[in-house]
Amino acid sequence: MNRRSFLTISATLAAGALAACAPVPAPQLGTDGKPLPKLYPIKPGDKAAIEYRMLDGVNALRRARGVPPLRLDALLTSAAATHSRDMAVQNRPWHFGSDGSSPLDRVARTGYDGILLGENISETYETETETLAAWMGEADTRSVILDPRARDMGFAWFQEKNGKIWWTLVTGGPKP
């Protein structure tokens, strides 16, 4: 190695080391004194990638528990999308639609041939993988994801202009 290349490499390493020592900016705080959420902007072209990241994550968790994998179902996804948008309109995360519909009603309206087994919802600024982790942290939402009777999954979201995301995951299975 000649002297010139050594000095260039040394200068590059020193610059990287100095950058690593730079102070981390303090998070911006909201009026409640808590850090403001980091926005996760979803572009229209991200739909398939996000759906399949969630499906892959769910199936990895199911595989680890020895339960059959799920497949993404268009009808259940339609029911999930309807509810995500409706929760945003109502500005509250809950399982009932503004028209009084239940998850059972929404799935029936799509013409899904199986039965509804569960629905998970979330109001957050988090990514789909962070949302899945949060659902796995609670017994009731974890049971929806790991239900051994489930064979199908619908997954959708609605993102408001301010970045808030309303996530809905629906599981279904064959009629008994």
Coordinates of C-alpha atoms in Angstrom, one line a residue:
M1 CA 0.0 0.0 0.0
N2 CA 1.5 3.4 -0.9
R3 CA 1.5 6.3 1.4
R4 CA -1.3 8.2 -0.4
S5 CA -3.8 5.4 -0.2
F6 CA -3.0 4.9 3.5
L7 CA -3.6 8.5 4.3
T8 CA -6.9 8.4 2.4
I9 CA -8.1 5.4 4.3
S10 CA -6.9 6.9 7.6
A11 CA -8.8 10.1 6.9
T12 CA -11.9 8.2 5.9
L13 CA -11.8 6.1 9.1
A14 CA -11.2 9.1 11.3
A15 CA -14.2 10.9 9.7
G16 CA -16.4 7.9 10.3
A17 CA -15.2 7.7 13.9
L18 CA -15.9 11.3 14.5
A19 CA -19.4 11.0 13.0
A20 CA -20.1 8.1 15.4
C21 CA -19.2 10.3 18.3
A22 CA -21.5 13.1 17.2
P23 CA -24.3 13.8 19.7
V24 CA -27.6 12.2 19.0
P25 CA -30.3 14.8 18.7
A26 CA -32.9 14.8 21.5
P27 CA -36.3 13.6 20.4
Q28 CA -38.9 16.2 19.8
L29 CA -41.6 16.3 22.5
G30 CA -45.3 16.8 22.2
T31 CA -47.4 19.0 24.4
D32 CA -47.8 16.0 26.8
G33 CA -44.0 15.8 27.3
K34 CA -43.8 12.5 25.4
P35 CA -41.6 12.0 22.3
L36 CA -43.5 12.6 19.1
P37 CA -43.9 9.5 17.0
K38 CA -41.6 8.8 14.1
L39 CA -43.7 8.8 10.9
Y40 CA -43.8 5.7 8.7
P41 CA -45.0 7.0 5.4
I42 CA -46.7 4.3 3.2
K43 CA -46.7 4.9 -0.5
P44 CA -49.4 3.3 -2.8
G45 CA -46.8 1.1 -4.4
D46 CA -45.9 -0.4 -0.9
K47 CA -49.2 -2.4 -0.6
A48 CA -48.0 -5.8 -1.7
A49 CA -44.7 -5.6 0.1
I50 CA -46.4 -4.7 3.4
E51 CA -49.1 -7.3 3.1
Y52 CA -46.5 -10.0 2.4
R53 CA -44.1 -8.8 5.2
M54 CA -47.1 -9.2 7.6
L55 CA -48.0 -12.6 6.2
D56 CA -44.4 -13.8 6.4
G57 CA -44.1 -12.6 9.9
V58 CA -47.3 -14.2 11.0
N59 CA -46.4 -17.5 9.3
A60 CA -42.9 -17.5 10.9
L61 CA -44.6 -17.1 14.4
R62 CA -47.1 -19.8 13.5
R63 CA -44.4 -22.2 12.3
A64 CA -42.5 -21.7 15.5
R65 CA -45.6 -22.8 17.4
G66 CA -46.3 -25.8 15.1
V67 CA -49.5 -24.5 13.6
P68 CA -50.3 -24.4 9.9
P69 CA -49.4 -21.3 7.8
L70 CA -52.0 -18.8 6.6
R71 CA -52.6 -17.6 3.1
L72 CA -53.6 -14.1 2.2
D73 CA -57.3 -14.0 1.3
A74 CA -58.7 -11.1 -0.9
L75 CA -62.1 -11.2 0.7
L76 CA -60.8 -11.1 4.2
T77 CA -58.4 -8.3 3.2
S78 CA -61.4 -6.4 1.8
A79 CA -63.2 -6.7 5.1
A80 CA -60.0 -5.5 6.9
A81 CA -59.6 -2.5 4.6
T82 CA -63.2 -1.5 5.1
H83 CA -62.8 -1.5 8.8
S84 CA -59.4 0.3 8.8
R85 CA -60.9 3.2 6.9
D86 CA -64.0 3.2 9.1
M87 CA -62.0 3.3 12.3
A88 CA -60.2 6.4 11.0
V89 CA -63.6 8.0 10.2
Q90 CA -64.8 7.2 13.7
N91 CA -61.3 8.2 15.2
R92 CA -61.3 5.3 17.6
P93 CA -59.9 1.8 17.5
W94 CA -62.7 -0.6 18.1
H95 CA -64.3 -3.6 16.5
F96 CA -67.7 -2.1 15.5
G97 CA -68.3 -0.2 12.3
S98 CA -70.0 3.2 12.1
D99 CA -73.0 1.4 10.8
G100 CA -73.1 -0.9 13.9
S101 CA -71.5 -3.8 12.0
S102 CA -69.4 -6.4 13.7
P103 CA -66.4 -8.2 12.3
L104 CA -68.8 -11.1 11.5
D105 CA -71.0 -8.8 9.5
R106 CA -68.1 -7.3 7.5
V107 CA -66.7 -10.7 6.7
A108 CA -70.2 -12.0 5.6
R109 CA -70.7 -9.0 3.4
T110 CA -67.6 -9.9 1.4
G111 CA -68.9 -13.4 0.5
Y112 CA -66.1 -15.2 2.3
D113 CA -66.9 -18.9 2.3
G114 CA -65.4 -19.8 5.7
I115 CA -65.9 -18.5 9.2
L116 CA -64.4 -15.5 10.9
L117 CA -62.1 -16.6 13.7
G118 CA -60.6 -13.3 14.9
E119 CA -59.8 -9.7 14.3
N120 CA -56.9 -7.6 15.6
I121 CA -56.9 -3.8 15.3
S122 CA -54.5 -1.0 16.1
E123 CA -54.2 2.7 16.0
T124 CA -50.6 3.7 15.8
Y125 CA -47.7 5.3 14.0
E126 CA -45.7 2.0 14.0
T127 CA -44.7 -0.2 11.1
E128 CA -46.5 -3.4 10.4
T129 CA -43.7 -5.5 12.0
E130 CA -43.9 -3.3 15.2
T131 CA -47.6 -3.7 15.2
L132 CA -47.3 -7.5 14.9
A133 CA -44.8 -7.5 17.8
A134 CA -47.3 -5.5 19.9
W135 CA -50.1 -7.9 19.1
M136 CA -47.9 -10.8 20.1
G137 CA -47.3 -9.1 23.4
E138 CA -51.0 -9.5 24.4
A139 CA -52.7 -12.8 25.0
D140 CA -56.0 -12.0 23.3
T141 CA -54.4 -10.7 20.1
R142 CA -51.7 -13.3 20.1
S143 CA -54.4 -16.0 20.2
V144 CA -56.0 -14.6 17.0
I145 CA -52.6 -14.9 15.2
L146 CA -51.8 -18.3 16.5
D147 CA -55.3 -19.9 16.3
P148 CA -54.6 -23.4 14.8
R149 CA -58.0 -23.4 13.1
A150 CA -57.1 -20.4 11.0
R151 CA -56.1 -21.0 7.3
D152 CA -56.8 -17.5 5.8
M153 CA -55.7 -14.0 6.7
G154 CA -56.9 -10.6 5.6
F155 CA -54.7 -7.6 6.3
A156 CA -55.1 -3.9 5.5
W157 CA -54.6 -0.4 6.8
F158 CA -55.6 3.2 6.3
Q159 CA -53.1 5.9 6.8
E160 CA -54.2 9.5 7.6
K161 CA -52.4 12.5 6.3
N162 CA -50.9 13.1 9.7
G163 CA -49.2 9.6 9.4
K164 CA -51.5 7.8 11.9
I165 CA -52.1 4.2 10.7
W166 CA -55.2 2.1 11.4
W167 CA -54.3 -1.6 11.0
T168 CA -56.7 -4.5 10.8
L169 CA -55.9 -8.2 10.6
V170 CA -58.7 -10.7 10.2
T171 CA -58.3 -14.5 10.3
G172 CA -60.7 -17.1 9.0
G173 CA -61.0 -20.8 8.5
P174 CA -63.2 -23.5 7.0
K175 CA -66.7 -24.0 8.3
P176 CA -67.0 -26.9 10.8

